[in-house]
mmCIF file of C-alpha atoms in Angstrom:
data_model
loop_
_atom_site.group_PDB
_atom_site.id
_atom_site.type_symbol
_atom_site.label_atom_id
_atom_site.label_comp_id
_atom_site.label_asym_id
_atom_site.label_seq_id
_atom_site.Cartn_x
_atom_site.Cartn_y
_atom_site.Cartn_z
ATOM 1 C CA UNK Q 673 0.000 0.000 0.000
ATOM 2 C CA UNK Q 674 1.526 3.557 -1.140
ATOM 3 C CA UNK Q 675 1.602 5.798 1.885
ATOM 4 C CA UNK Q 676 2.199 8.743 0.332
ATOM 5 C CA UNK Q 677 -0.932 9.912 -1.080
ATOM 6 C CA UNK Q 678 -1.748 11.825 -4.223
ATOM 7 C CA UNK Q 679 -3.629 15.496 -5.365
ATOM 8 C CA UNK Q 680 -4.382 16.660 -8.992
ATOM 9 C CA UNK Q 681 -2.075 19.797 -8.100
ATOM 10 C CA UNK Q 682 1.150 19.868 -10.636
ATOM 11 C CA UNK Q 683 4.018 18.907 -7.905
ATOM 12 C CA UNK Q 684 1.294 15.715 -7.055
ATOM 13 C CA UNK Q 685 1.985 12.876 -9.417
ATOM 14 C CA UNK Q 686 5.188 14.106 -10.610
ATOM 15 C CA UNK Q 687 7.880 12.374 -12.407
ATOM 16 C CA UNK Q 688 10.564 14.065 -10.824
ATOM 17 C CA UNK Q 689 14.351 14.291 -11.441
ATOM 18 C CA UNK Q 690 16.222 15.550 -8.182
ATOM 19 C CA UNK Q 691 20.239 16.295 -8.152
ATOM 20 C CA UNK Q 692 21.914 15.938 -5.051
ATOM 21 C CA UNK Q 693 19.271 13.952 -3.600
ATOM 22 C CA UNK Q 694 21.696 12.154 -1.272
ATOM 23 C CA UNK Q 695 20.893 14.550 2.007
ATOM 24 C CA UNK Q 696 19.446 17.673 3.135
ATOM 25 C CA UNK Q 697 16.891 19.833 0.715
ATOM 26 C CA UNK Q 698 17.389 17.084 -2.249
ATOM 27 C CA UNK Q 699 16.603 14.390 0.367
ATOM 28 C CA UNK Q 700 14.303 16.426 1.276
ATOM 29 C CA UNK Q 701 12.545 17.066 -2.315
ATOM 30 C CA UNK Q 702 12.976 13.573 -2.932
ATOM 31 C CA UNK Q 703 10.484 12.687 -0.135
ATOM 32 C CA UNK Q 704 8.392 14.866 -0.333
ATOM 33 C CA UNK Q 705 7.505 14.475 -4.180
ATOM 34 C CA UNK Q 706 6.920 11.050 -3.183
ATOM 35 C CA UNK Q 707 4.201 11.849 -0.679
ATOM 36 C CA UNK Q 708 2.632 13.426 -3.285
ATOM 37 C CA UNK Q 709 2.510 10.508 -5.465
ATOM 38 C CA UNK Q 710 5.393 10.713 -7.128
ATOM 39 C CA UNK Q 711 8.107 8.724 -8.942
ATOM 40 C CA UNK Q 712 11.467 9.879 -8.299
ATOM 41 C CA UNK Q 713 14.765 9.409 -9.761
ATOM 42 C CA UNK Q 714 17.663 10.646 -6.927
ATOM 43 C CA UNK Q 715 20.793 11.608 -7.886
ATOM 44 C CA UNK Q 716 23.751 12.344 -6.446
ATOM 45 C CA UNK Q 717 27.324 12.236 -6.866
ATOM 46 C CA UNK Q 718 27.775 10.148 -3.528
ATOM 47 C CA UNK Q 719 25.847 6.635 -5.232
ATOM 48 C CA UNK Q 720 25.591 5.885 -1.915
ATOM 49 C CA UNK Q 721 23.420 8.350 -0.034
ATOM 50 C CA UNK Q 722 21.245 8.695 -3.278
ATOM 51 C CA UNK Q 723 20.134 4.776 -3.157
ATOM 52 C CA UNK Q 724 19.611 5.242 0.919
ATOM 53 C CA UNK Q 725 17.243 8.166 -0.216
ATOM 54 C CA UNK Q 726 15.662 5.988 -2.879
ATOM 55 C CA UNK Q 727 15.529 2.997 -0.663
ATOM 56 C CA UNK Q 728 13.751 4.318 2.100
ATOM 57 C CA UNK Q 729 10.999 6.054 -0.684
ATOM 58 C CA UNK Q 730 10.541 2.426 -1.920
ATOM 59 C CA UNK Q 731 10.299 1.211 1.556
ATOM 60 C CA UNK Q 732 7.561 3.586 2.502
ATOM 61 C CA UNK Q 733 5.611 2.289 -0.795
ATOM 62 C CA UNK Q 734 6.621 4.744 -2.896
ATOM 63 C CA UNK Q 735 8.701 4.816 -6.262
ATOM 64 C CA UNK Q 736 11.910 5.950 -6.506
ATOM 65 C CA UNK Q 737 15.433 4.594 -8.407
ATOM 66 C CA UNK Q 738 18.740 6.108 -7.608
ATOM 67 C CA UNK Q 739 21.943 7.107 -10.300
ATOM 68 C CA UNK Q 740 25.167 8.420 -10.027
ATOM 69 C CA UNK Q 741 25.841 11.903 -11.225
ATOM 70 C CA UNK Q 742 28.351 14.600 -11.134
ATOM 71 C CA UNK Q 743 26.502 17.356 -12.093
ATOM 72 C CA UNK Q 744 29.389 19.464 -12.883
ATOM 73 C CA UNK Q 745 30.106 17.315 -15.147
ATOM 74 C CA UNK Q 746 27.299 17.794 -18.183
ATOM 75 C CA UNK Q 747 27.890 14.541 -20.205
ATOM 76 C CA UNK Q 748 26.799 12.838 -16.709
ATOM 77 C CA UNK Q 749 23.993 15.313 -16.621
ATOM 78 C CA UNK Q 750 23.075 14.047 -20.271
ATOM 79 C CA UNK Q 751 23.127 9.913 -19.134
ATOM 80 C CA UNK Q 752 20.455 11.199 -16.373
ATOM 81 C CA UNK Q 753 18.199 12.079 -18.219
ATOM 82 C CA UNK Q 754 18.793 9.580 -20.520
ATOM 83 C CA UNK Q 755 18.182 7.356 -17.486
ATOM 84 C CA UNK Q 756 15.548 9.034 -16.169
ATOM 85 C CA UNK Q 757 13.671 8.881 -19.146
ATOM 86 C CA UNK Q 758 13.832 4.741 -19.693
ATOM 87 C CA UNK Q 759 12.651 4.145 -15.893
ATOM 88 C CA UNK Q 760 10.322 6.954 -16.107
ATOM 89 C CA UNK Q 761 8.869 5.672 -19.248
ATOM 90 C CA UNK Q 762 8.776 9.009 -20.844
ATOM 91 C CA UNK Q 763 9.620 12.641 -20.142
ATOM 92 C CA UNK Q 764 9.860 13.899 -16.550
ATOM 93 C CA UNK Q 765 7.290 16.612 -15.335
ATOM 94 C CA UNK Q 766 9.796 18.014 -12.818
ATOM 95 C CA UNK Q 767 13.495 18.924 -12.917
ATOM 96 C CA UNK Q 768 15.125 19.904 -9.495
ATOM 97 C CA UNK Q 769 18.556 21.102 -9.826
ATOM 98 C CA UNK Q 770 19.125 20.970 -6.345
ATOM 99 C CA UNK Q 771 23.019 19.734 -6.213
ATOM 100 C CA UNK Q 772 25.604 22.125 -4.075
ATOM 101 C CA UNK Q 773 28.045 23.030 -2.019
ATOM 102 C CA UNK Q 774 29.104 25.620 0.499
ATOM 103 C CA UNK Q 775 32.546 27.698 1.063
ATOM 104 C CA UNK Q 776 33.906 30.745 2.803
ATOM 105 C CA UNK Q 777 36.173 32.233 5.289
ATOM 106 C CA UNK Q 778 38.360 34.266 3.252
ATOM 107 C CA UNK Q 779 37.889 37.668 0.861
ATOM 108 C CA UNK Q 780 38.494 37.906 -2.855
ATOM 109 C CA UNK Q 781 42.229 38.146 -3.477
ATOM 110 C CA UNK Q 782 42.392 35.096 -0.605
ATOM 111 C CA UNK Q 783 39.969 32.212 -1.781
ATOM 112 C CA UNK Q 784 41.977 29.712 -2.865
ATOM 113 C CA UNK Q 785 41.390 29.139 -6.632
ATOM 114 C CA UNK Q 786 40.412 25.766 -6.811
ATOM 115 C CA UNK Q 787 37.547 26.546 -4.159
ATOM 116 C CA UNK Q 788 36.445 28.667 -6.656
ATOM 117 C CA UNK Q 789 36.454 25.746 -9.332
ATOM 118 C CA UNK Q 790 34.993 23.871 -7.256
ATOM 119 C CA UNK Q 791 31.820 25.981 -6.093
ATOM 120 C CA UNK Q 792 30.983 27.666 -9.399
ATOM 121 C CA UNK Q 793 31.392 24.075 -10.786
ATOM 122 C CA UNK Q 794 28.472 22.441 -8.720
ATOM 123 C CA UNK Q 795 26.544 25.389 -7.698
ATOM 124 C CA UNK Q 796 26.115 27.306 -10.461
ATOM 125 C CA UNK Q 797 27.655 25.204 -13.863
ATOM 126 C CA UNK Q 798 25.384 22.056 -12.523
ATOM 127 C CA UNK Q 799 21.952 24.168 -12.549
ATOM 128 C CA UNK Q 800 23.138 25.717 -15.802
ATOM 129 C CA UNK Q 801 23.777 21.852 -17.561
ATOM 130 C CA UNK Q 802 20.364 20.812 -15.507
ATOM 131 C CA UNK Q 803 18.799 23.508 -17.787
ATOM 132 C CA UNK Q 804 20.731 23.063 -20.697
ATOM 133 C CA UNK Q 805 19.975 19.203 -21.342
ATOM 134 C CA UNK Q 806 16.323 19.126 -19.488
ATOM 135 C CA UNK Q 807 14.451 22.015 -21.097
ATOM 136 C CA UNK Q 808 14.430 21.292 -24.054
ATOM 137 C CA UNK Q 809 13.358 17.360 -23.120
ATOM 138 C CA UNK Q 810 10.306 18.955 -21.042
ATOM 139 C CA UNK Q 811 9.297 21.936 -23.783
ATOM 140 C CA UNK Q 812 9.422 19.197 -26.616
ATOM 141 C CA UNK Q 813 7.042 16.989 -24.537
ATOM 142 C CA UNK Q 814 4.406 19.813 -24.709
ATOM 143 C CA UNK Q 815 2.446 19.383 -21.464
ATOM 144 C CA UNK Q 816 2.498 21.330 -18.027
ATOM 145 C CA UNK Q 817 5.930 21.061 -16.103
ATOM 146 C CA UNK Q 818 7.802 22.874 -13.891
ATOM 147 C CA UNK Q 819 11.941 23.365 -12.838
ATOM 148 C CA UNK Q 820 13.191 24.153 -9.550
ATOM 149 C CA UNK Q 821 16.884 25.937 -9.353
ATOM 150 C CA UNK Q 822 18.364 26.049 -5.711
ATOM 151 C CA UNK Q 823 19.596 29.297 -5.136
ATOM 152 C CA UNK Q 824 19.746 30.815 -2.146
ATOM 153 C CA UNK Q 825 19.421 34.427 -0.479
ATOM 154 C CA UNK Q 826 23.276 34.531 -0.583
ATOM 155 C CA UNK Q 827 22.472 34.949 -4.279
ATOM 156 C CA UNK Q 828 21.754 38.898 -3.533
ATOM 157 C CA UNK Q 829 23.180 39.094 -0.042
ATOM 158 C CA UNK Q 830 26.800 39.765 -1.094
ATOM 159 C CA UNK Q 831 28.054 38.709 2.772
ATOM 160 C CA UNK Q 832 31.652 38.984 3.120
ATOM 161 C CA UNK Q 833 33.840 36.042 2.857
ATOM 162 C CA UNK Q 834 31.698 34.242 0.897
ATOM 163 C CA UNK Q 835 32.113 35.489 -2.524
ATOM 164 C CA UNK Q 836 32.365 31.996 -4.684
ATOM 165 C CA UNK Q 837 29.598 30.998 -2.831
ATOM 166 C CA UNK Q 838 27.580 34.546 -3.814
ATOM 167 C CA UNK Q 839 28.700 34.460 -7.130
ATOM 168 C CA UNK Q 840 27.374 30.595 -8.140
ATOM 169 C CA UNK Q 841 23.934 31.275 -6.526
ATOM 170 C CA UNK Q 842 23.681 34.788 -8.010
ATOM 171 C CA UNK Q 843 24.182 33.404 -11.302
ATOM 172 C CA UNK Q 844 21.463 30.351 -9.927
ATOM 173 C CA UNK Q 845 18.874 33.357 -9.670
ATOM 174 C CA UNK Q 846 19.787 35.503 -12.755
ATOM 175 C CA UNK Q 847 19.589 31.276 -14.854
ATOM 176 C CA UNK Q 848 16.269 31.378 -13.271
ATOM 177 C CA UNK Q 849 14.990 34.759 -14.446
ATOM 178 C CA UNK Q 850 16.039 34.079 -18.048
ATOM 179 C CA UNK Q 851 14.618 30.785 -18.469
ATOM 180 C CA UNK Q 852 11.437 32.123 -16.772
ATOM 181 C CA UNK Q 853 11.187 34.298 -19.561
ATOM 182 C CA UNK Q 854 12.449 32.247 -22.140
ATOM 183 C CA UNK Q 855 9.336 29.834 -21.308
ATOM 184 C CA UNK Q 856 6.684 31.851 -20.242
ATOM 185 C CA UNK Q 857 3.698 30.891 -22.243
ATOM 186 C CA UNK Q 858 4.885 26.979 -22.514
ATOM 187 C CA UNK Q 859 3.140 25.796 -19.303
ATOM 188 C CA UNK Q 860 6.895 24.780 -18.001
ATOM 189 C CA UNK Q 861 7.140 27.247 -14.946
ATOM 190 C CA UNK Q 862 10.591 27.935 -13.199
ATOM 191 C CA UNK Q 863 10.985 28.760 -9.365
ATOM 192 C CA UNK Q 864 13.910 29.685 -8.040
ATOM 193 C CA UNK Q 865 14.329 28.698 -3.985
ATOM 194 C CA UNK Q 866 16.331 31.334 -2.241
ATOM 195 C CA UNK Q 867 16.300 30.637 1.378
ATOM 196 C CA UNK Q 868 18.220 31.964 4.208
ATOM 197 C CA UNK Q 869 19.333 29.305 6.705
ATOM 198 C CA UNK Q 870 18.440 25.289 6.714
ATOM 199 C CA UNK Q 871 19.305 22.598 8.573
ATOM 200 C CA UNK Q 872 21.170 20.301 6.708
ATOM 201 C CA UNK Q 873 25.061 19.397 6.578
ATOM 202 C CA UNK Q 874 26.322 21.294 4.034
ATOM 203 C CA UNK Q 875 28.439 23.274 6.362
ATOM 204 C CA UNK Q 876 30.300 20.493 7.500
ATOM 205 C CA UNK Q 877 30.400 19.179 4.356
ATOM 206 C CA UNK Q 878 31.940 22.427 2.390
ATOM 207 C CA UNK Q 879 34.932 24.137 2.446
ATOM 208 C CA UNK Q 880 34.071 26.763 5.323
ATOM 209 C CA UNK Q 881 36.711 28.154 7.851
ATOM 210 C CA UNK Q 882 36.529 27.180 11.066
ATOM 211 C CA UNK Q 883 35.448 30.754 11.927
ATOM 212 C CA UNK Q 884 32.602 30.680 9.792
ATOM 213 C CA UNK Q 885 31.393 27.133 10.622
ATOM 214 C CA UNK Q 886 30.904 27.335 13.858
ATOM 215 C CA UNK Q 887 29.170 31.035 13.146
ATOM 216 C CA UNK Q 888 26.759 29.601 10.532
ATOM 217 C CA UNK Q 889 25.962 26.577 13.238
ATOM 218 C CA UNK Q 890 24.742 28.728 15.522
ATOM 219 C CA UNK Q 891 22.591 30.965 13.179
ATOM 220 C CA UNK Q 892 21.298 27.252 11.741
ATOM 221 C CA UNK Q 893 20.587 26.680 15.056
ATOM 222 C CA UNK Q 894 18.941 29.734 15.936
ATOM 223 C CA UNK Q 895 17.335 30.514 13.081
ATOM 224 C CA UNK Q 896 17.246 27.810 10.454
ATOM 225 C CA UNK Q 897 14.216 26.202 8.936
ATOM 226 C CA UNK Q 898 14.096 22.747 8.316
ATOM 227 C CA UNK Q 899 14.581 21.007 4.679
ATOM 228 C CA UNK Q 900 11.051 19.609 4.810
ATOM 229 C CA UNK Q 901 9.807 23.267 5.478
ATOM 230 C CA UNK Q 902 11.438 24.559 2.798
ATOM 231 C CA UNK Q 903 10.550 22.158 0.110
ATOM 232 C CA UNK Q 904 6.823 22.343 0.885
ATOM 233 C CA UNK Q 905 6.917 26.131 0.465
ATOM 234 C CA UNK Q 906 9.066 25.575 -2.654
ATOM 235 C CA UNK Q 907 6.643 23.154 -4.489
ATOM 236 C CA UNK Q 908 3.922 25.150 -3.299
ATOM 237 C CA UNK Q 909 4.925 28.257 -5.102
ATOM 238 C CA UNK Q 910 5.701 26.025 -8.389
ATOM 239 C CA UNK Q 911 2.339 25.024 -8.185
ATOM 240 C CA UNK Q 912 1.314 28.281 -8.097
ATOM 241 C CA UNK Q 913 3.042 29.063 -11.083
ATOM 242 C CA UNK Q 914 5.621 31.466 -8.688
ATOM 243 C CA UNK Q 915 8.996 32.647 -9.940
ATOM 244 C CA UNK Q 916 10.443 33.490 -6.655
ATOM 245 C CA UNK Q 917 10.564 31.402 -3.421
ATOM 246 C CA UNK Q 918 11.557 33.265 -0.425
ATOM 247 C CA UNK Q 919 10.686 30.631 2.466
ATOM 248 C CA UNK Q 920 11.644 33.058 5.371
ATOM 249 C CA UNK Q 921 11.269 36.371 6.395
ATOM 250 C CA UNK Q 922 14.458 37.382 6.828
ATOM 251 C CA UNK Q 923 15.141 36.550 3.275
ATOM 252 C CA UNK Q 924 12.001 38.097 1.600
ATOM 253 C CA UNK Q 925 13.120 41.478 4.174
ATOM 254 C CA UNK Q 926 16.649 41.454 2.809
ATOM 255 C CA UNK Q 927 15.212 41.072 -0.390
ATOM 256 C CA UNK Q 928 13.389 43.993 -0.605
ATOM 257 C CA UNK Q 929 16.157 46.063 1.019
ATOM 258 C CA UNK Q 930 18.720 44.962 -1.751
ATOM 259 C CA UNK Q 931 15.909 45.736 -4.220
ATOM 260 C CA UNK Q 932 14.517 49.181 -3.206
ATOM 261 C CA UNK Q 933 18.178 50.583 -1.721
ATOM 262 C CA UNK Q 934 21.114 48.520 -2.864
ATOM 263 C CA UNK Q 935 23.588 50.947 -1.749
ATOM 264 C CA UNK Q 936 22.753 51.259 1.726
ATOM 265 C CA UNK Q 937 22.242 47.630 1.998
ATOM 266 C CA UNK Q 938 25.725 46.636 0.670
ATOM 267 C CA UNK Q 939 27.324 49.261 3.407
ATOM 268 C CA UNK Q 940 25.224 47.747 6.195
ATOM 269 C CA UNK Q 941 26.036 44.208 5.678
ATOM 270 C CA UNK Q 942 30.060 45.735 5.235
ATOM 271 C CA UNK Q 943 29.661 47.144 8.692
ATOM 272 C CA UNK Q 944 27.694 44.516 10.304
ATOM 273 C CA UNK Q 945 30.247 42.019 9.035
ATOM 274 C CA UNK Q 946 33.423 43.858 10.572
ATOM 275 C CA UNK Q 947 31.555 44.722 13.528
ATOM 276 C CA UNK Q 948 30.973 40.939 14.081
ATOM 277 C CA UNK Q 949 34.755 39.668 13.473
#
């Protein structure tokens, strides 16, 4: 018996590609697009911690299969959806480009450059190959769809120290825009997810100072949302046909700072920042 239910809403039902569905918010997407009736193909780089995700789906009665990919990598991103497709019997409905990393501790001038490789590689090059091989799969199919691109609100917070970060999911939201655009009128709706703070392990997991680890832990702590919290809100605004998905109100607030005086909001997060180091 399939536990997870099902609703004629368009993130119900979905066949759903999910990168970086090994832990945290693609975990996170995983099983919660299952709950809504889904079938799910879970990706991840770590083959590992993708099955796990995929297992437990399948163990709760839902459907889910698990492949390897490196989504920095775009001929792996092509052999996903080439997988997808055969086990989902047809083009998926949902594309979650989810996959990334975190860094920072030191300015510009002092970031190692391979940390810089290695962000803009995952967070910002594996959204942009996500895009580049699924859209035209799902505007070719013709029917209702939808694409989710992780960003975050580092994408217009400009914080200091975290610049390779800032830069990948800035160019996350600005992918987002454009393809929004690109597709509006297609029934394939895009929604960028720019929260603030969530609780998963991508601290620990990044290359983050020791400084600024035990700094975000606290605010995670303090102020973080859950994964689960933030996908529902996601999927809810794709349903919705939403471009933007703010999840918390610090982010929507900083948001419409940045928006209405970006000046004064760059020179308050400057001071804030030395004032706090």
């Amino acid at each position: 018996m399939n536990v997870f239910g099902s609703s004629p809403k368009r993130s119900h039902g979905a066949a759903a590609v999910i990168t970086g569905a090994g832990s945290g918010i693609g975990a996170a997407f995983a099983t919660e697009l299952a709950r809504r009736g889904g079938r799910i193909v879970c990706s991840d780089v770590d083959e590992g911690s993708s099955r796990a995700t995929a297992d437990a789906i399948v163990a709760a009665g839902g459907q889910a299969t698990s492949v390897r990919c490196d989504v920095s990598q775009l001929d792996d991103v092509r052999q996903l959806a080439e997988v997808a497709q055969s086990w989902l019997g047809g083009p998926p409905t949902l594309v979650v480009n989810n996959a990334g990393v975190g860094a920072g501790g030191a300015a510009i001038g002092d970031v190692e450059m391979d940390d810089w490789k290695w962000v803009l590689g995952i967070n910002l090059w594996g959204p942009i190959h996500g895009c580049q091989v699924f859209t035209p799969i799902l505007r070719e199919a013709g029917r209702p769809a939808g694409i989710v691109n992780v960003g975050s609100a580092a994408a217009f917070g400009a914080v200091p120290g975290m610049a390779a970060y800032n830069v990948s999911k800035a160019g996350v939201l600005s992918l987002s825009e454009t393809l929004a655009a690109e597709l509006s009128g297609t029934g394939i709706n895009v929604t960028v997810l720019c929260p603030t703070f969530v609780k998963t392990n991508i601290v620990q997991a990044g290359r983050i100072s020791a400084q600024s680890t035990r700094l975000a832990d606290k605010l995670m702590r303090w102020t973080g949302f859950s994964p689960e919290r933030v996908v529902r809100a996601c999927l809810d605004t794709n349903d919705r046909g939403g471009l933007y998905c703010m999840p918390q109100p610090d982010a929507r607030i900083g948001w419409g700072i940045k928006r209405f005086t970006p000046t004064v909001y760059t020179r308050a997060v400057g001071l804030t920042n030395r004032a706090t180091t």
